[in-house]
Amino acid sequence: MCHILSRLQSQLAAVRAADDRTARKRISFYQTEPMRPLKFQLRPILRTILGLYLVLLGVLSLMPNPPQPPDIISWDKLEHALAYAVLGPLLFVVLSPRLVNRVRLLWAAGIAWGTGAMFEFLQGVLKLGRCFEWSDLVANLVGTLTGLVLMHLVIIWLRRETRY
């Protein structure tokens, strides 16, 4: 009886060991072949959207515009801030995921603000009825930073939601 019992125990141990090896193979397979996250699959589409958005932003920034009377709250500055509040996070998403998020935030802010500065400079040089304004540059920077801060808060919130 003891011989039969020890034989069954050894067979059971062999089955468990085989199951462990099979499970390890499955785990190692999934670890070496991870499914690509959705954001990596969307990156080429987002790059195209970014390119189209930059073209639209360039056309709207360089389009001849008749002078408007100054307002207390300028809609022009709000338009600048909103346009660059979209550009900053879009650049953040498109930039390489290999960069640390803080570095990506700084790069996105710099590129967005540099783009705004370039368009403002071109407005002053091309003489299209528009002129260079420092207040537009400030509105671009405020919009960029607002969009990136909101993007960063969304990332923090998403990380907390997926953790629990």
Tab-separated table of N, CA and C in Angstrom:
chain	number	residue	atom	x	y	z
A	1	MET	N	0.821	-1.190	0.000
A	1	MET	CA	0.000	0.000	0.000
A	1	MET	C	0.868	1.259	0.000
A	2	CYS	N	1.914	1.233	0.830
A	2	CYS	CA	2.812	2.396	0.879
A	2	CYS	C	3.514	2.580	-0.455
A	3	HIS	N	3.847	1.468	-1.101
A	3	HIS	CA	4.516	1.554	-2.391
A	3	HIS	C	3.606	2.217	-3.429
A	4	ILE	N	2.341	1.852	-3.431
A	4	ILE	CA	1.374	2.437	-4.371
A	4	ILE	C	1.185	3.919	-4.070
A	5	LEU	N	1.101	4.264	-2.801
A	5	LEU	CA	0.919	5.657	-2.404
A	5	LEU	C	2.129	6.510	-2.804
A	6	SER	N	3.330	6.000	-2.591
A	6	SER	CA	4.520	6.769	-2.976
A	6	SER	C	4.619	6.896	-4.496
A	7	ARG	N	4.189	5.845	-5.204
A	7	ARG	CA	4.196	5.900	-6.665
A	7	ARG	C	3.206	6.950	-7.175
A	8	LEU	N	2.031	7.023	-6.589
A	8	LEU	CA	1.038	8.035	-6.966
A	8	LEU	C	1.552	9.442	-6.659
A	9	GLN	N	2.231	9.585	-5.528
A	9	GLN	CA	2.777	10.895	-5.179
A	9	GLN	C	3.849	11.330	-6.180
A	10	SER	N	4.691	10.392	-6.599
A	10	SER	CA	5.726	10.750	-7.570
A	10	SER	C	5.112	11.093	-8.930
A	11	GLN	N	4.058	10.351	-9.311
A	11	GLN	CA	3.383	10.674	-10.572
A	11	GLN	C	2.699	12.045	-10.488
A	12	LEU	N	2.095	12.325	-9.348
A	12	LEU	CA	1.453	13.621	-9.149
A	12	LEU	C	2.493	14.747	-9.195
A	13	ALA	N	3.648	14.518	-8.600
A	13	ALA	CA	4.725	15.513	-8.637
A	13	ALA	C	5.206	15.731	-10.070
A	14	ALA	N	5.286	14.651	-10.857
A	14	ALA	CA	5.708	14.768	-12.253
A	14	ALA	C	4.699	15.579	-13.057
A	15	VAL	N	3.412	15.344	-12.816
A	15	VAL	CA	2.361	16.096	-13.514
A	15	VAL	C	2.435	17.575	-13.137
A	16	ARG	N	2.627	17.855	-11.837
A	16	ARG	CA	2.736	19.256	-11.398
A	16	ARG	C	3.952	19.929	-12.033
A	17	ALA	N	5.069	19.210	-12.090
A	17	ALA	CA	6.277	19.774	-12.704
A	17	ALA	C	6.042	20.053	-14.186
A	18	ALA	N	5.359	19.141	-14.869
A	18	ALA	CA	5.053	19.351	-16.290
A	18	ALA	C	4.134	20.553	-16.460
A	19	ASP	N	3.134	20.674	-15.571
A	19	ASP	CA	2.241	21.828	-15.626
A	19	ASP	C	3.008	23.121	-15.384
A	20	ASP	N	3.953	23.097	-14.429
A	20	ASP	CA	4.757	24.287	-14.160
A	20	ASP	C	5.598	24.667	-15.370
A	21	ARG	N	6.198	23.663	-16.028
A	21	ARG	CA	7.005	23.958	-17.213
A	21	ARG	C	6.132	24.542	-18.325
A	22	THR	N	4.944	23.975	-18.512
A	22	THR	CA	4.022	24.485	-19.530
A	22	THR	C	3.600	25.911	-19.194
A	23	ALA	N	3.297	26.137	-17.924
A	23	ALA	CA	2.895	27.484	-17.510
A	23	ALA	C	4.040	28.466	-17.705
A	24	ARG	N	5.273	28.051	-17.372
A	24	ARG	CA	6.422	28.931	-17.568
A	24	ARG	C	6.626	29.242	-19.046
A	25	LYS	N	6.417	28.233	-19.901
A	25	LYS	CA	6.551	28.467	-21.340
A	25	LYS	C	5.521	29.489	-21.803
A	26	ARG	N	4.303	29.364	-21.309
A	26	ARG	CA	3.260	30.319	-21.683
A	26	ARG	C	3.630	31.725	-21.212
A	27	ILE	N	4.090	31.817	-19.967
A	27	ILE	CA	4.450	33.125	-19.424
A	27	ILE	C	5.607	33.718	-20.208
A	28	SER	N	6.634	32.909	-20.477
A	28	SER	CA	7.778	33.444	-21.216
A	28	SER	C	7.376	33.826	-22.639
A	29	PHE	N	6.436	33.097	-23.234
A	29	PHE	CA	5.958	33.456	-24.568
A	29	PHE	C	5.300	34.830	-24.536
A	30	TYR	N	4.446	35.057	-23.546
A	30	TYR	CA	3.765	36.339	-23.467
A	30	TYR	C	4.723	37.466	-23.104
A	31	GLN	N	5.770	37.149	-22.365
A	31	GLN	CA	6.722	38.196	-22.018
A	31	GLN	C	7.595	38.575	-23.209
A	32	THR	N	7.910	37.625	-24.076
A	32	THR	CA	8.743	37.962	-25.228
A	32	THR	C	7.923	38.505	-26.393
A	33	GLU	N	6.658	38.231	-26.422
A	33	GLU	CA	5.790	38.689	-27.503
A	33	GLU	C	4.657	39.544	-26.938
A	34	PRO	N	4.961	40.705	-26.364
A	34	PRO	CA	3.878	41.495	-25.786
A	34	PRO	C	3.017	42.120	-26.875
A	35	MET	N	1.774	42.320	-26.543
A	35	MET	CA	0.883	43.016	-27.461
A	35	MET	C	1.236	44.502	-27.417
A	36	ARG	N	1.335	45.095	-28.572
A	36	ARG	CA	1.689	46.505	-28.609
A	36	ARG	C	0.542	47.334	-28.056
A	37	PRO	N	0.866	48.291	-27.176
A	37	PRO	CA	-0.195	49.150	-26.656
A	37	PRO	C	-0.842	49.946	-27.781
A	38	LEU	N	-2.058	50.340	-27.538
A	38	LEU	CA	-2.840	51.038	-28.552
A	38	LEU	C	-2.176	52.338	-28.982
A	39	LYS	N	-1.544	53.046	-28.045
A	39	LYS	CA	-0.958	54.332	-28.414
A	39	LYS	C	0.167	54.175	-29.432
A	40	PHE	N	0.876	53.027	-29.415
A	40	PHE	CA	1.930	52.820	-30.396
A	40	PHE	C	1.333	52.529	-31.770
A	41	GLN	N	0.170	51.921	-31.807
A	41	GLN	CA	-0.485	51.668	-33.081
A	41	GLN	C	-1.074	52.960	-33.643
A	42	LEU	N	-1.430	53.884	-32.763
A	42	LEU	CA	-2.018	55.147	-33.204
A	42	LEU	C	-0.976	56.202	-33.561
A	43	ARG	N	0.283	55.977	-33.202
A	43	ARG	CA	1.307	57.003	-33.402
A	43	ARG	C	1.408	57.476	-34.858
A	44	PRO	N	1.415	56.598	-35.887
A	44	PRO	CA	1.468	57.108	-37.271
A	44	PRO	C	0.264	57.979	-37.626
A	45	ILE	N	-0.895	57.618	-37.136
A	45	ILE	CA	-2.092	58.431	-37.394
A	45	ILE	C	-1.957	59.784	-36.703
A	46	LEU	N	-1.456	59.766	-35.462
A	46	LEU	CA	-1.280	61.019	-34.735
A	46	LEU	C	-0.220	61.905	-35.379
A	47	ARG	N	0.795	61.306	-35.978
A	47	ARG	CA	1.799	62.103	-36.698
A	47	ARG	C	1.172	62.805	-37.895
A	48	THR	N	0.298	62.098	-38.590
A	48	THR	CA	-0.400	62.708	-39.726
A	48	THR	C	-1.293	63.844	-39.243
A	49	ILE	N	-2.013	63.615	-38.149
A	49	ILE	CA	-2.872	64.659	-37.584
A	49	ILE	C	-2.034	65.860	-37.166
A	50	LEU	N	-0.866	65.604	-36.558
A	50	LEU	CA	0.023	66.698	-36.157
A	50	LEU	C	0.482	67.496	-37.374
A	51	GLY	N	0.864	66.811	-38.447
A	51	GLY	CA	1.290	67.508	-39.658
A	51	GLY	C	0.184	68.380	-40.233
A	52	LEU	N	-1.021	67.828	-40.304
A	52	LEU	CA	-2.157	68.604	-40.814
A	52	LEU	C	-2.477	69.782	-39.895
A	53	TYR	N	-2.363	69.550	-38.586
A	53	TYR	CA	-2.639	70.622	-37.625
A	53	TYR	C	-1.618	71.750	-37.757
A	54	LEU	N	-0.351	71.386	-37.971
A	54	LEU	CA	0.676	72.415	-38.156
A	54	LEU	C	0.442	73.219	-39.436
A	55	VAL	N	0.011	72.542	-40.498
A	55	VAL	CA	-0.311	73.256	-41.742
A	55	VAL	C	-1.485	74.206	-41.504
A	56	LEU	N	-2.527	73.726	-40.834
A	56	LEU	CA	-3.681	74.571	-40.529
A	56	LEU	C	-3.273	75.756	-39.663
A	57	LEU	N	-2.451	75.498	-38.662
A	57	LEU	CA	-1.984	76.563	-37.778
A	57	LEU	C	-1.157	77.591	-38.552
A	58	GLY	N	-0.325	77.114	-39.475
A	58	GLY	CA	0.469	78.026	-40.301
A	58	GLY	C	-0.395	78.881	-41.208
A	59	VAL	N	-1.388	78.259	-41.831
A	59	VAL	CA	-2.283	79.015	-42.727
A	59	VAL	C	-3.053	80.064	-41.935
A	60	LEU	N	-3.590	79.668	-40.784
A	60	LEU	CA	-4.359	80.626	-39.981
A	60	LEU	C	-3.470	81.724	-39.400
A	61	SER	N	-2.229	81.385	-39.073
A	61	SER	CA	-1.325	82.387	-38.499
A	61	SER	C	-0.825	83.376	-39.539
A	62	LEU	N	-0.670	82.932	-40.779
A	62	LEU	CA	-0.096	83.791	-41.816
A	62	LEU	C	-1.137	84.370	-42.765
A	63	MET	N	-2.407	84.070	-42.537
A	63	MET	CA	-3.469	84.597	-43.380
A	63	MET	C	-3.603	86.109	-43.160
A	64	PRO	N	-3.707	86.873	-44.260
A	64	PRO	CA	-3.892	88.320	-44.079
A	64	PRO	C	-5.154	88.603	-43.268
A	65	ASN	N	-5.012	89.512	-42.334
A	65	ASN	CA	-6.105	89.789	-41.419
A	65	ASN	C	-6.204	91.303	-41.243
A	66	PRO	N	-7.381	91.887	-41.461
A	66	PRO	CA	-7.493	93.335	-41.263
A	66	PRO	C	-7.331	93.676	-39.777
A	67	PRO	N	-6.766	94.831	-39.478
A	67	PRO	CA	-6.609	95.219	-38.073
A	67	PRO	C	-7.967	95.362	-37.396
A	68	GLN	N	-8.028	94.930	-36.152
A	68	GLN	CA	-9.264	95.008	-35.384
A	68	GLN	C	-9.048	95.963	-34.218
A	69	PRO	N	-10.122	96.610	-33.780
A	69	PRO	CA	-9.962	97.511	-32.638
A	69	PRO	C	-9.611	96.708	-31.379
A	70	PRO	N	-8.792	97.273	-30.501
A	70	PRO	CA	-8.416	96.534	-29.293
A	70	PRO	C	-9.600	96.368	-28.342
A	71	ASP	N	-9.698	95.212	-27.763
A	71	ASP	CA	-10.732	94.916	-26.776
A	71	ASP	C	-10.070	94.784	-25.411
A	72	ILE	N	-10.900	94.811	-24.380
A	72	ILE	CA	-10.357	94.572	-23.037
A	72	ILE	C	-9.876	93.129	-22.944
A	73	ILE	N	-10.713	92.205	-23.362
A	73	ILE	CA	-10.321	90.794	-23.447
A	73	ILE	C	-10.248	90.464	-24.927
A	74	SER	N	-9.061	90.213	-25.408
A	74	SER	CA	-8.860	89.981	-26.833
A	74	SER	C	-9.181	88.534	-27.191
A	75	TRP	N	-10.082	88.361	-28.143
A	75	TRP	CA	-10.392	87.015	-28.624
A	75	TRP	C	-9.196	86.427	-29.352
A	76	ASP	N	-8.371	87.298	-29.924
A	76	ASP	CA	-7.175	86.841	-30.625
A	76	ASP	C	-6.247	86.084	-29.671
A	77	LYS	N	-6.060	86.600	-28.481
A	77	LYS	CA	-5.177	85.936	-27.503
A	77	LYS	C	-5.784	84.614	-27.043
A	78	LEU	N	-7.095	84.576	-26.888
A	78	LEU	CA	-7.764	83.326	-26.507
A	78	LEU	C	-7.628	82.288	-27.619
A	79	GLU	N	-7.746	82.742	-28.872
A	79	GLU	CA	-7.557	81.825	-30.003
A	79	GLU	C	-6.134	81.270	-30.027
A	80	HIS	N	-5.156	82.131	-29.775
A	80	HIS	CA	-3.762	81.674	-29.713
A	80	HIS	C	-3.595	80.632	-28.608
A	81	ALA	N	-4.117	80.938	-27.429
A	81	ALA	CA	-3.963	80.023	-26.291
A	81	ALA	C	-4.632	78.679	-26.569
A	82	LEU	N	-5.821	78.697	-27.139
A	82	LEU	CA	-6.523	77.435	-27.426
A	82	LEU	C	-5.809	76.628	-28.506
A	83	ALA	N	-5.314	77.320	-29.532
A	83	ALA	CA	-4.619	76.609	-30.612
A	83	ALA	C	-3.368	75.913	-30.088
A	84	TYR	N	-2.630	76.581	-29.232
A	84	TYR	CA	-1.390	75.989	-28.719
A	84	TYR	C	-1.646	75.056	-27.535
A	85	ALA	N	-2.817	75.157	-26.907
A	85	ALA	CA	-3.194	74.178	-25.881
A	85	ALA	C	-3.462	72.817	-26.515
A	86	VAL	N	-3.813	72.804	-27.786
A	86	VAL	CA	-3.983	71.545	-28.523
A	86	VAL	C	-2.633	71.063	-29.062
A	87	LEU	N	-1.817	71.992	-29.540
A	87	LEU	CA	-0.536	71.621	-30.146
A	87	LEU	C	0.417	70.979	-29.139
A	88	GLY	N	0.496	71.514	-27.932
A	88	GLY	CA	1.421	70.978	-26.930
A	88	GLY	C	1.179	69.507	-26.617
A	89	PRO	N	-0.040	69.123	-26.213
A	89	PRO	CA	-0.296	67.701	-25.940
A	89	PRO	C	-0.161	66.812	-27.172
A	90	LEU	N	-0.512	67.331	-28.340
A	90	LEU	CA	-0.359	66.538	-29.558
A	90	LEU	C	1.118	66.234	-29.813
A	91	LEU	N	1.969	67.213	-29.612
A	91	LEU	CA	3.414	66.984	-29.734
A	91	LEU	C	3.899	65.994	-28.680
A	92	PHE	N	3.378	66.112	-27.469
A	92	PHE	CA	3.774	65.205	-26.390
A	92	PHE	C	3.479	63.757	-26.758
A	93	VAL	N	2.303	63.518	-27.311
A	93	VAL	CA	1.900	62.152	-27.659
A	93	VAL	C	2.734	61.619	-28.822
A	94	VAL	N	3.074	62.474	-29.764
A	94	VAL	CA	3.801	62.032	-30.952
A	94	VAL	C	5.285	61.802	-30.666
A	95	LEU	N	5.854	62.537	-29.715
A	95	LEU	CA	7.282	62.368	-29.406
A	95	LEU	C	7.566	60.949	-28.935
A	96	SER	N	8.808	60.533	-29.086
A	96	SER	CA	9.221	59.156	-28.801
A	96	SER	C	8.868	58.728	-27.382
A	97	PRO	N	8.248	57.554	-27.223
A	97	PRO	CA	7.911	57.070	-25.878
A	97	PRO	C	9.143	56.638	-25.093
A	98	ARG	N	10.299	56.580	-25.748
A	98	ARG	CA	11.524	56.212	-25.030
A	98	ARG	C	11.986	57.327	-24.107
A	99	LEU	N	11.522	58.541	-24.372
A	99	LEU	CA	11.895	59.667	-23.521
A	99	LEU	C	11.087	59.625	-22.228
A	100	VAL	N	11.694	60.072	-21.156
A	100	VAL	CA	10.988	60.193	-19.885
A	100	VAL	C	9.905	61.256	-20.058
A	101	ASN	N	8.767	61.090	-19.372
A	101	ASN	CA	7.648	62.012	-19.556
A	101	ASN	C	8.033	63.468	-19.312
A	102	ARG	N	8.884	63.722	-18.309
A	102	ARG	CA	9.279	65.113	-18.044
A	102	ARG	C	10.068	65.690	-19.214
A	103	VAL	N	10.925	64.881	-19.791
A	103	VAL	CA	11.704	65.339	-20.949
A	103	VAL	C	10.779	65.568	-22.138
A	104	ARG	N	9.817	64.665	-22.326
A	104	ARG	CA	8.846	64.839	-23.414
A	104	ARG	C	8.040	66.116	-23.216
A	105	LEU	N	7.664	66.404	-21.956
A	105	LEU	CA	6.926	67.637	-21.676
A	105	LEU	C	7.759	68.862	-22.052
A	106	LEU	N	9.027	68.848	-21.679
A	106	LEU	CA	9.892	69.987	-22.001
A	106	LEU	C	10.087	70.131	-23.511
A	107	TRP	N	10.309	69.023	-24.192
A	107	TRP	CA	10.471	69.070	-25.651
A	107	TRP	C	9.189	69.567	-26.315
A	108	ALA	N	8.052	69.051	-25.883
A	108	ALA	CA	6.778	69.472	-26.481
A	108	ALA	C	6.550	70.963	-26.251
A	109	ALA	N	6.839	71.440	-25.037
A	109	ALA	CA	6.671	72.870	-24.748
A	109	ALA	C	7.612	73.706	-25.607
A	110	GLY	N	8.853	73.278	-25.726
A	110	GLY	CA	9.822	74.029	-26.525
A	110	GLY	C	9.480	74.056	-28.000
A	111	ILE	N	9.081	72.914	-28.528
A	111	ILE	CA	8.737	72.853	-29.958
A	111	ILE	C	7.485	73.678	-30.245
A	112	ALA	N	6.476	73.567	-29.378
A	112	ALA	CA	5.239	74.324	-29.596
A	112	ALA	C	5.507	75.822	-29.505
A	113	TRP	N	6.257	76.232	-28.489
A	113	TRP	CA	6.547	77.656	-28.355
A	113	TRP	C	7.433	78.139	-29.498
A	114	GLY	N	8.383	77.331	-29.915
A	114	GLY	CA	9.236	77.684	-31.051
A	114	GLY	C	8.439	77.819	-32.340
A	115	THR	N	7.456	76.950	-32.513
A	115	THR	CA	6.579	77.045	-33.688
A	115	THR	C	5.804	78.354	-33.668
A	116	GLY	N	5.268	78.698	-32.499
A	116	GLY	CA	4.551	79.967	-32.371
A	116	GLY	C	5.451	81.160	-32.622
A	117	ALA	N	6.691	81.094	-32.115
A	117	ALA	CA	7.641	82.190	-32.336
A	117	ALA	C	7.983	82.317	-33.820
A	118	MET	N	8.136	81.182	-34.494
A	118	MET	CA	8.439	81.206	-35.928
A	118	MET	C	7.287	81.854	-36.709
A	119	PHE	N	6.046	81.473	-36.386
A	119	PHE	CA	4.907	82.059	-37.094
A	119	PHE	C	4.799	83.560	-36.804
A	120	GLU	N	5.056	83.961	-35.568
A	120	GLU	CA	5.022	85.391	-35.235
A	120	GLU	C	6.116	86.148	-35.986
A	121	PHE	N	7.298	85.566	-36.062
A	121	PHE	CA	8.400	86.191	-36.797
A	121	PHE	C	8.032	86.329	-38.275
A	122	LEU	N	7.446	85.276	-38.848
A	122	LEU	CA	7.046	85.332	-40.258
A	122	LEU	C	5.955	86.369	-40.490
A	123	GLN	N	5.068	86.560	-39.519
A	123	GLN	CA	4.050	87.606	-39.659
A	123	GLN	C	4.702	88.977	-39.785
A	124	GLY	N	5.753	89.203	-39.021
A	124	GLY	CA	6.436	90.496	-39.087
A	124	GLY	C	7.260	90.665	-40.347
A	125	VAL	N	7.812	89.590	-40.876
A	125	VAL	CA	8.700	89.662	-42.039
A	125	VAL	C	7.919	89.707	-43.349
A	126	LEU	N	6.853	88.926	-43.461
A	126	LEU	CA	6.147	88.779	-44.738
A	126	LEU	C	5.224	89.943	-45.076
A	127	LYS	N	4.932	90.816	-44.150
A	127	LYS	CA	4.085	92.002	-44.398
A	127	LYS	C	2.746	91.617	-45.025
A	128	LEU	N	2.021	90.756	-44.345
A	128	LEU	CA	0.721	90.301	-44.837
A	128	LEU	C	-0.437	91.030	-44.155
A	129	GLY	N	-0.175	92.171	-43.593
A	129	GLY	CA	-1.217	92.886	-42.873
A	129	GLY	C	-1.253	92.485	-41.410
A	130	ARG	N	-0.326	91.663	-41.014
A	130	ARG	CA	-0.220	91.246	-39.612
A	130	ARG	C	1.163	91.630	-39.123
A	131	CYS	N	1.295	91.753	-37.833
A	131	CYS	CA	2.595	92.153	-37.301
A	131	CYS	C	2.982	91.273	-36.115
A	132	PHE	N	4.261	91.312	-35.805
A	132	PHE	CA	4.802	90.560	-34.680
A	132	PHE	C	4.290	91.181	-33.384
A	133	GLU	N	3.772	90.335	-32.485
A	133	GLU	CA	3.301	90.820	-31.185
A	133	GLU	C	3.842	89.918	-30.088
A	134	TRP	N	4.460	90.555	-29.098
A	134	TRP	CA	4.959	89.786	-27.957
A	134	TRP	C	3.810	89.155	-27.181
A	135	SER	N	2.670	89.836	-27.152
A	135	SER	CA	1.530	89.297	-26.398
A	135	SER	C	1.007	88.004	-27.029
A	136	ASP	N	1.150	87.868	-28.343
A	136	ASP	CA	0.777	86.605	-28.989
A	136	ASP	C	1.717	85.481	-28.555
A	137	LEU	N	3.005	85.799	-28.434
A	137	LEU	CA	3.966	84.795	-27.957
A	137	LEU	C	3.639	84.357	-26.535
A	138	VAL	N	3.249	85.309	-25.698
A	138	VAL	CA	2.877	84.969	-24.320
A	138	VAL	C	1.614	84.110	-24.318
A	139	ALA	N	0.646	84.461	-25.163
A	139	ALA	CA	-0.582	83.659	-25.251
A	139	ALA	C	-0.278	82.248	-25.749
A	140	ASN	N	0.643	82.129	-26.708
A	140	ASN	CA	1.049	80.800	-27.190
A	140	ASN	C	1.667	79.984	-26.061
A	141	LEU	N	2.541	80.616	-25.283
A	141	LEU	CA	3.202	79.915	-24.182
A	141	LEU	C	2.202	79.514	-23.103
A	142	VAL	N	1.289	80.412	-22.767
A	142	VAL	CA	0.273	80.096	-21.755
A	142	VAL	C	-0.606	78.942	-22.232
A	143	GLY	N	-1.008	78.970	-23.484
A	143	GLY	CA	-1.822	77.880	-24.026
A	143	GLY	C	-1.074	76.562	-24.042
A	144	THR	N	0.193	76.600	-24.465
A	144	THR	CA	1.005	75.378	-24.500
A	144	THR	C	1.141	74.782	-23.112
A	145	LEU	N	1.511	75.622	-22.142
A	145	LEU	CA	1.708	75.123	-20.777
A	145	LEU	C	0.403	74.627	-20.164
A	146	THR	N	-0.698	75.310	-20.443
A	146	THR	CA	-1.998	74.858	-19.935
A	146	THR	C	-2.359	73.494	-20.508
A	147	GLY	N	-2.192	73.334	-21.805
A	147	GLY	CA	-2.491	72.045	-22.432
A	147	GLY	C	-1.611	70.931	-21.904
A	148	LEU	N	-0.322	71.215	-21.704
A	148	LEU	CA	0.597	70.184	-21.210
A	148	LEU	C	0.336	69.837	-19.746
A	149	VAL	N	-0.020	70.834	-18.943
A	149	VAL	CA	-0.362	70.541	-17.540
A	149	VAL	C	-1.611	69.672	-17.486
A	150	LEU	N	-2.611	70.002	-18.290
A	150	LEU	CA	-3.822	69.169	-18.332
A	150	LEU	C	-3.497	67.758	-18.808
A	151	MET	N	-2.628	67.647	-19.808
A	151	MET	CA	-2.216	66.335	-20.309
A	151	MET	C	-1.506	65.546	-19.215
A	152	HIS	N	-0.626	66.206	-18.477
A	152	HIS	CA	0.104	65.543	-17.396
A	152	HIS	C	-0.858	65.071	-16.300
A	153	LEU	N	-1.850	65.894	-15.974
A	153	LEU	CA	-2.840	65.497	-14.967
A	153	LEU	C	-3.663	64.302	-15.435
A	154	VAL	N	-3.995	64.267	-16.718
A	154	VAL	CA	-4.724	63.115	-17.266
A	154	VAL	C	-3.869	61.856	-17.172
A	155	ILE	N	-2.580	61.968	-17.461
A	155	ILE	CA	-1.683	60.809	-17.369
A	155	ILE	C	-1.619	60.305	-15.936
A	156	ILE	N	-1.480	61.213	-14.973
A	156	ILE	CA	-1.443	60.810	-13.563
A	156	ILE	C	-2.745	60.124	-13.181
A	157	TRP	N	-3.872	60.679	-13.599
A	157	TRP	CA	-5.164	60.093	-13.269
A	157	TRP	C	-5.310	58.702	-13.884
A	158	LEU	N	-4.894	58.541	-15.142
A	158	LEU	CA	-4.991	57.234	-15.799
A	158	LEU	C	-4.108	56.200	-15.113
A	159	ARG	N	-2.929	56.608	-14.671
A	159	ARG	CA	-2.054	55.666	-13.961
A	159	ARG	C	-2.683	55.218	-12.648
A	160	ARG	N	-3.320	56.135	-11.952
A	160	ARG	CA	-3.980	55.765	-10.692
A	160	ARG	C	-5.156	54.838	-10.944
A	161	GLU	N	-5.897	55.095	-12.004
A	161	GLU	CA	-7.058	54.257	-12.318
A	161	GLU	C	-6.640	52.847	-12.704
A	162	THR	N	-5.545	52.705	-13.429
A	162	THR	CA	-5.122	51.369	-13.845
A	162	THR	C	-4.442	50.618	-12.719
A	163	ARG	N	-3.956	51.331	-11.715
A	163	ARG	CA	-3.293	50.675	-10.594
A	163	ARG	C	-4.298	49.981	-9.682
A	164	TYR	N	-5.504	50.530	-9.565
A	164	TYR	CA	-6.483	49.962	-8.632
A	164	TYR	C	-7.428	49.028	-9.309
